[in-house]
């Protein structure tokens, strides 16, 4: 159960778009449309922002979108805002009937 | 409104046991699977365990298999995590999370605020 691979940090200026990658294997990301993404502000609980690879929770900002290609899932945030600064985690179901998270990516809004 | 309130954390010596609880409200508890996820201080999220709506399907991370036991009491709207043979590396904030559906193959959608487990002599 190795953690999914995410970049440790990404940054962007307000209004720009950024993409965070999440690379797994054919036993997790590559086999299921069950990748979810979470954001976590310091000292707060994680919050779901994308489920099943591409689905946004009801009422959530359209600035957040998800995609997948092969063993890599991606989260794109467009029109960056200061409040988007947070840690972002991907999560995938695995062929072992377990779940695995990515190591997390710290987003800095310059 | 979904509410998940974890309790039972605290300071425990290596090798000892601890039982965490999660009280759920705001949704029909016995319709949904539940997860435990932990976060060591300054570190990322680590999935720990999942239990389906009827306890028929249970999964554990390799790091806790054989030492931790997840269970639920649908009559009490409560989720539990029995932790034995605790190690310093088990020290973390433990989150209870509701699943999107009743199956263990459903992702976490709502999270509690966590309960802190400290393992130290």
PDB file of C-alpha atoms in Angstrom:
ATOM      1  CA  UNK A   1       0.000   0.000   0.000  1.00  0.00           C
ATOM      2  CA  UNK A   2       2.393   2.694  -1.172  1.00  0.00           C
ATOM      3  CA  UNK A   3       1.122   6.259  -0.996  1.00  0.00           C
ATOM      4  CA  UNK A   4       0.058   7.901  -4.237  1.00  0.00           C
ATOM      5  CA  UNK A   5       2.629  10.373  -5.564  1.00  0.00           C
ATOM      6  CA  UNK A   6       1.844  14.081  -5.483  1.00  0.00           C
ATOM      7  CA  UNK A   7       4.176  17.061  -5.869  1.00  0.00           C
ATOM      8  CA  UNK A   8       5.121  18.436  -2.479  1.00  0.00           C
ATOM      9  CA  UNK A   9       4.244  21.980  -3.461  1.00  0.00           C
ATOM     10  CA  UNK A  10       2.790  24.098  -6.240  1.00  0.00           C
ATOM     11  CA  UNK A  11       2.243  27.818  -6.512  1.00  0.00           C
ATOM     12  CA  UNK A  12       0.408  30.325  -8.648  1.00  0.00           C
ATOM     13  CA  UNK A  13      -0.708  33.921  -8.744  1.00  0.00           C
ATOM     14  CA  UNK A  14      -4.297  35.055  -8.224  1.00  0.00           C
ATOM     15  CA  UNK A  15      -6.362  34.450 -11.348  1.00  0.00           C
ATOM     16  CA  UNK A  16      -4.018  31.821 -12.743  1.00  0.00           C
ATOM     17  CA  UNK A  17      -4.692  28.090 -13.087  1.00  0.00           C
ATOM     18  CA  UNK A  18      -2.689  25.308 -11.491  1.00  0.00           C
ATOM     19  CA  UNK A  19      -2.768  21.532 -11.787  1.00  0.00           C
ATOM     20  CA  UNK A  20      -1.845  18.993  -9.128  1.00  0.00           C
ATOM     21  CA  UNK A  21      -1.021  15.477 -10.268  1.00  0.00           C
ATOM     22  CA  UNK A  22      -1.611  12.252  -8.381  1.00  0.00           C
ATOM     23  CA  UNK A  23       0.204   9.206  -9.711  1.00  0.00           C
ATOM     24  CA  UNK A  24      -0.637   5.698  -8.651  1.00  0.00           C
ATOM     25  CA  UNK A  25      -0.528   2.281 -10.267  1.00  0.00           C
ATOM     26  CA  UNK A  26      -2.729  -0.082 -12.218  1.00  0.00           C
ATOM     27  CA  UNK A  27      -3.848  -1.479  -8.855  1.00  0.00           C
ATOM     28  CA  UNK A  28      -5.424   1.761  -7.715  1.00  0.00           C
ATOM     29  CA  UNK A  29      -5.799   4.968  -9.763  1.00  0.00           C
ATOM     30  CA  UNK A  30      -5.534   3.137 -13.064  1.00  0.00           C
ATOM     31  CA  UNK A  31      -8.196   0.562 -12.275  1.00  0.00           C
ATOM     32  CA  UNK A  32     -10.998   2.585 -10.721  1.00  0.00           C
ATOM     33  CA  UNK A  33     -12.892   5.815 -11.275  1.00  0.00           C
ATOM     34  CA  UNK A  34     -12.736   6.226  -7.514  1.00  0.00           C
ATOM     35  CA  UNK A  35     -10.221   9.019  -7.033  1.00  0.00           C
ATOM     36  CA  UNK A  36     -11.318  11.734  -4.650  1.00  0.00           C
ATOM     37  CA  UNK A  37      -9.638  15.017  -3.772  1.00  0.00           C
ATOM     38  CA  UNK A  38      -9.642  16.878  -0.484  1.00  0.00           C
ATOM     39  CA  UNK A  39      -8.434  20.252   0.666  1.00  0.00           C
ATOM     40  CA  UNK A  40      -7.256  20.941   4.184  1.00  0.00           C
ATOM     41  CA  UNK A  41      -6.688  24.350   5.663  1.00  0.00           C
ATOM     42  CA  UNK A  42      -4.274  24.526   8.627  1.00  0.00           C
ATOM     43  CA  UNK A  43      -5.826  23.168  11.801  1.00  0.00           C
ATOM     44  CA  UNK A  44      -8.998  22.115  10.023  1.00  0.00           C
ATOM     45  CA  UNK A  45     -10.510  18.817   8.959  1.00  0.00           C
ATOM     46  CA  UNK A  46     -10.197  17.763   5.305  1.00  0.00           C
ATOM     47  CA  UNK A  47     -13.029  18.752   2.963  1.00  0.00           C
ATOM     48  CA  UNK A  48     -14.136  16.837  -0.128  1.00  0.00           C
ATOM     49  CA  UNK A  49     -13.782  18.816  -3.357  1.00  0.00           C
ATOM     50  CA  UNK A  50     -13.840  16.158  -6.110  1.00  0.00           C
ATOM     51  CA  UNK A  51     -15.190  12.600  -6.068  1.00  0.00           C
ATOM     52  CA  UNK A  52     -15.108   9.706  -8.511  1.00  0.00           C
ATOM     53  CA  UNK A  53     -12.417  11.468 -10.482  1.00  0.00           C
ATOM     54  CA  UNK A  54     -14.479  14.332 -11.867  1.00  0.00           C
ATOM     55  CA  UNK A  55     -17.566  14.997  -9.736  1.00  0.00           C
ATOM     56  CA  UNK A  56     -17.949  18.162  -7.662  1.00  0.00           C
ATOM     57  CA  UNK A  57     -20.079  18.081  -4.507  1.00  0.00           C
ATOM     58  CA  UNK A  58     -23.334  19.979  -4.862  1.00  0.00           C
ATOM     59  CA  UNK A  59     -22.802  23.726  -4.639  1.00  0.00           C
ATOM     60  CA  UNK A  60     -19.041  23.536  -4.807  1.00  0.00           C
ATOM     61  CA  UNK A  61     -17.080  25.984  -6.919  1.00  0.00           C
ATOM     62  CA  UNK A  62     -16.761  25.222 -10.635  1.00  0.00           C
ATOM     63  CA  UNK A  63     -13.198  26.496 -10.431  1.00  0.00           C
ATOM     64  CA  UNK A  64     -12.203  23.028  -9.258  1.00  0.00           C
ATOM     65  CA  UNK A  65     -12.118  20.166 -11.757  1.00  0.00           C
ATOM     66  CA  UNK A  66     -10.723  16.652 -11.881  1.00  0.00           C
ATOM     67  CA  UNK A  67      -9.508  14.338 -14.600  1.00  0.00           C
ATOM     68  CA  UNK A  68      -7.673  11.062 -15.066  1.00  0.00           C
ATOM     69  CA  UNK A  69      -5.398   9.528 -17.647  1.00  0.00           C
ATOM     70  CA  UNK A  70      -4.024   6.064 -17.089  1.00  0.00           C
ATOM     71  CA  UNK A  71      -2.498   5.808 -13.632  1.00  0.00           C
ATOM     72  CA  UNK A  72      -2.498   9.564 -13.034  1.00  0.00           C
ATOM     73  CA  UNK A  73      -5.326  11.715 -11.744  1.00  0.00           C
ATOM     74  CA  UNK A  74      -5.210  15.486 -11.774  1.00  0.00           C
ATOM     75  CA  UNK A  75      -6.875  18.358  -9.967  1.00  0.00           C
ATOM     76  CA  UNK A  76      -7.063  21.714 -11.727  1.00  0.00           C
ATOM     77  CA  UNK A  77      -7.932  24.932  -9.960  1.00  0.00           C
ATOM     78  CA  UNK A  78      -8.720  27.858 -12.214  1.00  0.00           C
ATOM     79  CA  UNK A  79      -8.988  31.527 -11.276  1.00  0.00           C
ATOM     80  CA  UNK A  80      -6.804  31.070  -8.202  1.00  0.00           C
ATOM     81  CA  UNK A  81      -7.958  32.918  -5.111  1.00  0.00           C
ATOM     82  CA  UNK A  82      -6.157  33.593  -1.858  1.00  0.00           C
ATOM     83  CA  UNK A  83      -8.512  31.279   0.027  1.00  0.00           C
ATOM     84  CA  UNK A  84      -7.440  28.362  -2.181  1.00  0.00           C
ATOM     85  CA  UNK A  85      -4.131  28.282  -0.315  1.00  0.00           C
ATOM     86  CA  UNK A  86      -4.238  24.930   1.510  1.00  0.00           C
ATOM     87  CA  UNK A  87      -2.971  21.364   1.438  1.00  0.00           C
ATOM     88  CA  UNK A  88      -4.535  19.103  -1.192  1.00  0.00           C
ATOM     89  CA  UNK A  89      -4.761  15.316  -1.038  1.00  0.00           C
ATOM     90  CA  UNK A  90      -5.840  12.696  -3.535  1.00  0.00           C
ATOM     91  CA  UNK A  91      -7.258   9.347  -2.462  1.00  0.00           C
ATOM     92  CA  UNK A  92      -7.971   6.159  -4.393  1.00  0.00           C
ATOM     93  CA  UNK A  93      -9.624   2.816  -3.859  1.00  0.00           C
ATOM     94  CA  UNK A  94      -7.285  -0.130  -4.419  1.00  0.00           C
ATOM     95  CA  UNK A  95      -7.511  -3.687  -5.682  1.00  0.00           C
ATOM     96  CA  UNK A  96      -6.879  -4.868  -2.109  1.00  0.00           C
ATOM     97  CA  UNK A  97     -10.261  -3.413  -1.081  1.00  0.00           C
ATOM     98  CA  UNK A  98      -8.478  -0.674   0.822  1.00  0.00           C
ATOM     99  CA  UNK A  99      -7.889   3.035   0.278  1.00  0.00           C
ATOM    100  CA  UNK A 100      -4.676   5.006  -0.151  1.00  0.00           C
ATOM    101  CA  UNK A 101      -3.935   8.722   0.055  1.00  0.00           C
ATOM    102  CA  UNK A 102      -1.348  10.782  -1.735  1.00  0.00           C
ATOM    103  CA  UNK A 103       1.389  12.471   0.244  1.00  0.00           C
ATOM    104  CA  UNK A 104      -0.285  15.856  -0.107  1.00  0.00           C
ATOM    105  CA  UNK A 105       0.506  19.042  -2.023  1.00  0.00           C
ATOM    106  CA  UNK A 106       0.874  22.467  -0.453  1.00  0.00           C
ATOM    107  CA  UNK A 107      -0.636  25.148  -2.670  1.00  0.00           C
ATOM    108  CA  UNK A 108       0.762  28.649  -2.241  1.00  0.00           C
ATOM    109  CA  UNK A 109      -1.061  31.602  -3.792  1.00  0.00           C
ATOM    110  CA  UNK A 110       1.599  34.198  -4.494  1.00  0.00           C
TER     111      UNK A 110
ATOM    112  CA  UNK B   1     -26.201  18.698   9.028  1.00  0.00           C
ATOM    113  CA  UNK B   2     -23.718  15.846   9.258  1.00  0.00           C
ATOM    114  CA  UNK B   3     -21.870  15.835  12.557  1.00  0.00           C
ATOM    115  CA  UNK B   4     -19.098  13.462  13.565  1.00  0.00           C
ATOM    116  CA  UNK B   5     -17.564  13.793  17.010  1.00  0.00           C
ATOM    117  CA  UNK B   6     -14.537  11.684  17.868  1.00  0.00           C
ATOM    118  CA  UNK B   7     -13.471  10.907  21.425  1.00  0.00           C
ATOM    119  CA  UNK B   8     -11.223   8.578  23.374  1.00  0.00           C
ATOM    120  CA  UNK B   9      -7.841   9.952  22.403  1.00  0.00           C
ATOM    121  CA  UNK B  10      -5.127  10.678  24.917  1.00  0.00           C
ATOM    122  CA  UNK B  11      -1.659   9.779  26.142  1.00  0.00           C
ATOM    123  CA  UNK B  12      -0.853   6.075  26.171  1.00  0.00           C
ATOM    124  CA  UNK B  13       2.360   4.118  26.676  1.00  0.00           C
ATOM    125  CA  UNK B  14       3.821   2.019  23.859  1.00  0.00           C
ATOM    126  CA  UNK B  15       2.341  -1.458  23.852  1.00  0.00           C
ATOM    127  CA  UNK B  16      -0.891  -0.406  25.542  1.00  0.00           C
ATOM    128  CA  UNK B  17      -4.409  -0.196  24.140  1.00  0.00           C
ATOM    129  CA  UNK B  18      -6.903   2.561  23.454  1.00  0.00           C
ATOM    130  CA  UNK B  19     -10.448   2.665  22.095  1.00  0.00           C
ATOM    131  CA  UNK B  20     -11.644   5.545  19.968  1.00  0.00           C
ATOM    132  CA  UNK B  21     -15.300   6.393  19.450  1.00  0.00           C
ATOM    133  CA  UNK B  22     -17.143   8.493  16.896  1.00  0.00           C
ATOM    134  CA  UNK B  23     -20.674   9.737  17.554  1.00  0.00           C
ATOM    135  CA  UNK B  24     -22.609  10.426  14.360  1.00  0.00           C
ATOM    136  CA  UNK B  25     -25.680  12.574  13.798  1.00  0.00           C
ATOM    137  CA  UNK B  26     -27.462  14.433  11.026  1.00  0.00           C
ATOM    138  CA  UNK B  27     -27.761  11.435   8.687  1.00  0.00           C
ATOM    139  CA  UNK B  28     -29.069   7.863   8.706  1.00  0.00           C
ATOM    140  CA  UNK B  29     -25.989   6.211  10.166  1.00  0.00           C
ATOM    141  CA  UNK B  30     -26.818   2.631   9.225  1.00  0.00           C
ATOM    142  CA  UNK B  31     -27.063   3.538   5.530  1.00  0.00           C
ATOM    143  CA  UNK B  32     -23.400   4.468   5.226  1.00  0.00           C
ATOM    144  CA  UNK B  33     -19.969   2.939   5.455  1.00  0.00           C
ATOM    145  CA  UNK B  34     -17.499   4.687   7.760  1.00  0.00           C
ATOM    146  CA  UNK B  35     -13.731   5.285   7.664  1.00  0.00           C
ATOM    147  CA  UNK B  36     -10.946   6.062  10.093  1.00  0.00           C
ATOM    148  CA  UNK B  37      -8.119   8.229   8.736  1.00  0.00           C
ATOM    149  CA  UNK B  38      -5.146   9.521  10.722  1.00  0.00           C
ATOM    150  CA  UNK B  39      -2.659  12.344  10.411  1.00  0.00           C
ATOM    151  CA  UNK B  40       0.634  12.369  12.282  1.00  0.00           C
ATOM    152  CA  UNK B  41       1.775  15.816  13.457  1.00  0.00           C
ATOM    153  CA  UNK B  42       2.937  17.845  10.475  1.00  0.00           C
ATOM    154  CA  UNK B  43       2.373  14.918   8.099  1.00  0.00           C
ATOM    155  CA  UNK B  44      -0.146  13.894   5.475  1.00  0.00           C
ATOM    156  CA  UNK B  45      -3.319  11.861   5.674  1.00  0.00           C
ATOM    157  CA  UNK B  46      -3.090   8.099   6.100  1.00  0.00           C
ATOM    158  CA  UNK B  47      -6.103   5.868   5.576  1.00  0.00           C
ATOM    159  CA  UNK B  48      -6.560   3.413   8.474  1.00  0.00           C
ATOM    160  CA  UNK B  49      -9.744   1.386   8.121  1.00  0.00           C
ATOM    161  CA  UNK B  50     -13.236   1.136   6.635  1.00  0.00           C
ATOM    162  CA  UNK B  51     -16.409  -0.684   7.645  1.00  0.00           C
ATOM    163  CA  UNK B  52     -19.484  -1.146   5.464  1.00  0.00           C
ATOM    164  CA  UNK B  53     -22.986  -0.223   6.595  1.00  0.00           C
ATOM    165  CA  UNK B  54     -23.739  -3.663   8.018  1.00  0.00           C
ATOM    166  CA  UNK B  55     -20.179  -4.539   9.138  1.00  0.00           C
ATOM    167  CA  UNK B  56     -20.096  -7.153   6.388  1.00  0.00           C
ATOM    168  CA  UNK B  57     -17.040  -5.688   4.696  1.00  0.00           C
ATOM    169  CA  UNK B  58     -14.023  -4.400   6.610  1.00  0.00           C
ATOM    170  CA  UNK B  59     -10.597  -3.258   5.447  1.00  0.00           C
ATOM    171  CA  UNK B  60      -7.377  -2.190   7.136  1.00  0.00           C
ATOM    172  CA  UNK B  61      -4.150  -0.536   6.150  1.00  0.00           C
ATOM    173  CA  UNK B  62      -1.175  -2.891   6.339  1.00  0.00           C
ATOM    174  CA  UNK B  63       0.349  -0.656   9.015  1.00  0.00           C
ATOM    175  CA  UNK B  64      -2.454  -1.464  11.490  1.00  0.00           C
ATOM    176  CA  UNK B  65      -3.701  -4.887  10.370  1.00  0.00           C
ATOM    177  CA  UNK B  66      -3.756  -7.334  13.252  1.00  0.00           C
ATOM    178  CA  UNK B  67      -3.503  -4.577  15.861  1.00  0.00           C
ATOM    179  CA  UNK B  68      -6.549  -2.363  15.190  1.00  0.00           C
ATOM    180  CA  UNK B  69     -10.198  -3.434  15.024  1.00  0.00           C
ATOM    181  CA  UNK B  70     -12.966  -1.304  13.555  1.00  0.00           C
ATOM    182  CA  UNK B  71     -16.566  -1.821  14.620  1.00  0.00           C
ATOM    183  CA  UNK B  72     -19.877  -0.007  14.692  1.00  0.00           C
ATOM    184  CA  UNK B  73     -23.104  -0.008  16.666  1.00  0.00           C
ATOM    185  CA  UNK B  74     -25.881   1.157  14.375  1.00  0.00           C
ATOM    186  CA  UNK B  75     -28.357   1.301  17.263  1.00  0.00           C
ATOM    187  CA  UNK B  76     -26.114   3.862  18.936  1.00  0.00           C
ATOM    188  CA  UNK B  77     -25.042   5.714  15.776  1.00  0.00           C
ATOM    189  CA  UNK B  78     -21.455   5.062  16.795  1.00  0.00           C
ATOM    190  CA  UNK B  79     -18.208   3.978  15.196  1.00  0.00           C
ATOM    191  CA  UNK B  80     -15.262   2.548  17.117  1.00  0.00           C
ATOM    192  CA  UNK B  81     -11.572   1.822  16.644  1.00  0.00           C
ATOM    193  CA  UNK B  82      -9.958  -0.554  19.121  1.00  0.00           C
ATOM    194  CA  UNK B  83      -6.198  -0.052  19.003  1.00  0.00           C
ATOM    195  CA  UNK B  84      -3.814  -2.567  20.601  1.00  0.00           C
ATOM    196  CA  UNK B  85      -0.030  -2.857  20.832  1.00  0.00           C
ATOM    197  CA  UNK B  86       0.295   0.857  20.140  1.00  0.00           C
ATOM    198  CA  UNK B  87       3.573   2.119  18.722  1.00  0.00           C
ATOM    199  CA  UNK B  88       5.116   5.598  18.671  1.00  0.00           C
ATOM    200  CA  UNK B  89       4.376   5.734  14.938  1.00  0.00           C
ATOM    201  CA  UNK B  90       0.646   5.419  15.688  1.00  0.00           C
ATOM    202  CA  UNK B  91       0.713   8.862  17.279  1.00  0.00           C
ATOM    203  CA  UNK B  92      -1.643  11.014  15.216  1.00  0.00           C
ATOM    204  CA  UNK B  93      -4.894  12.902  14.997  1.00  0.00           C
ATOM    205  CA  UNK B  94      -7.520  10.274  14.218  1.00  0.00           C
ATOM    206  CA  UNK B  95     -10.434  11.356  12.037  1.00  0.00           C
ATOM    207  CA  UNK B  96     -13.748   9.598  11.688  1.00  0.00           C
ATOM    208  CA  UNK B  97     -15.233  10.056   8.213  1.00  0.00           C
ATOM    209  CA  UNK B  98     -18.616   9.230   6.745  1.00  0.00           C
ATOM    210  CA  UNK B  99     -18.614   7.395   3.434  1.00  0.00           C
ATOM    211  CA  UNK B 100     -20.609   8.496   0.383  1.00  0.00           C
ATOM    212  CA  UNK B 101     -22.582   5.234   0.370  1.00  0.00           C
ATOM    213  CA  UNK B 102     -22.987   2.001   2.261  1.00  0.00           C
ATOM    214  CA  UNK B 103     -20.223   0.034   0.593  1.00  0.00           C
ATOM    215  CA  UNK B 104     -16.617  -0.125   1.772  1.00  0.00           C
ATOM    216  CA  UNK B 105     -15.671   0.918  -1.771  1.00  0.00           C
ATOM    217  CA  UNK B 106     -17.162   4.383  -1.284  1.00  0.00           C
ATOM    218  CA  UNK B 107     -14.990   7.386  -0.613  1.00  0.00           C
ATOM    219  CA  UNK B 108     -15.056   9.505   2.554  1.00  0.00           C
ATOM    220  CA  UNK B 109     -17.175  12.631   2.163  1.00  0.00           C
ATOM    221  CA  UNK B 110     -17.670  14.243   5.581  1.00  0.00           C
ATOM    222  CA  UNK B 111     -15.043  14.342   8.320  1.00  0.00           C
ATOM    223  CA  UNK B 112     -15.048  14.953  12.054  1.00  0.00           C
ATOM    224  CA  UNK B 113     -12.569  17.227  13.811  1.00  0.00           C
ATOM    225  CA  UNK B 114     -10.416  14.371  15.069  1.00  0.00           C
ATOM    226  CA  UNK B 115      -9.133  13.033  18.380  1.00  0.00           C
ATOM    227  CA  UNK B 116      -5.438  13.098  19.230  1.00  0.00           C
ATOM    228  CA  UNK B 117      -3.590   9.926  20.196  1.00  0.00           C
ATOM    229  CA  UNK B 118      -0.170  10.371  21.758  1.00  0.00           C
ATOM    230  CA  UNK B 119       2.000   7.293  22.220  1.00  0.00           C
ATOM    231  CA  UNK B 120       4.884   7.920  24.565  1.00  0.00           C
ATOM    232  CA  UNK B 121       6.487   6.493  27.666  1.00  0.00           C
TER     233      UNK B 121
END
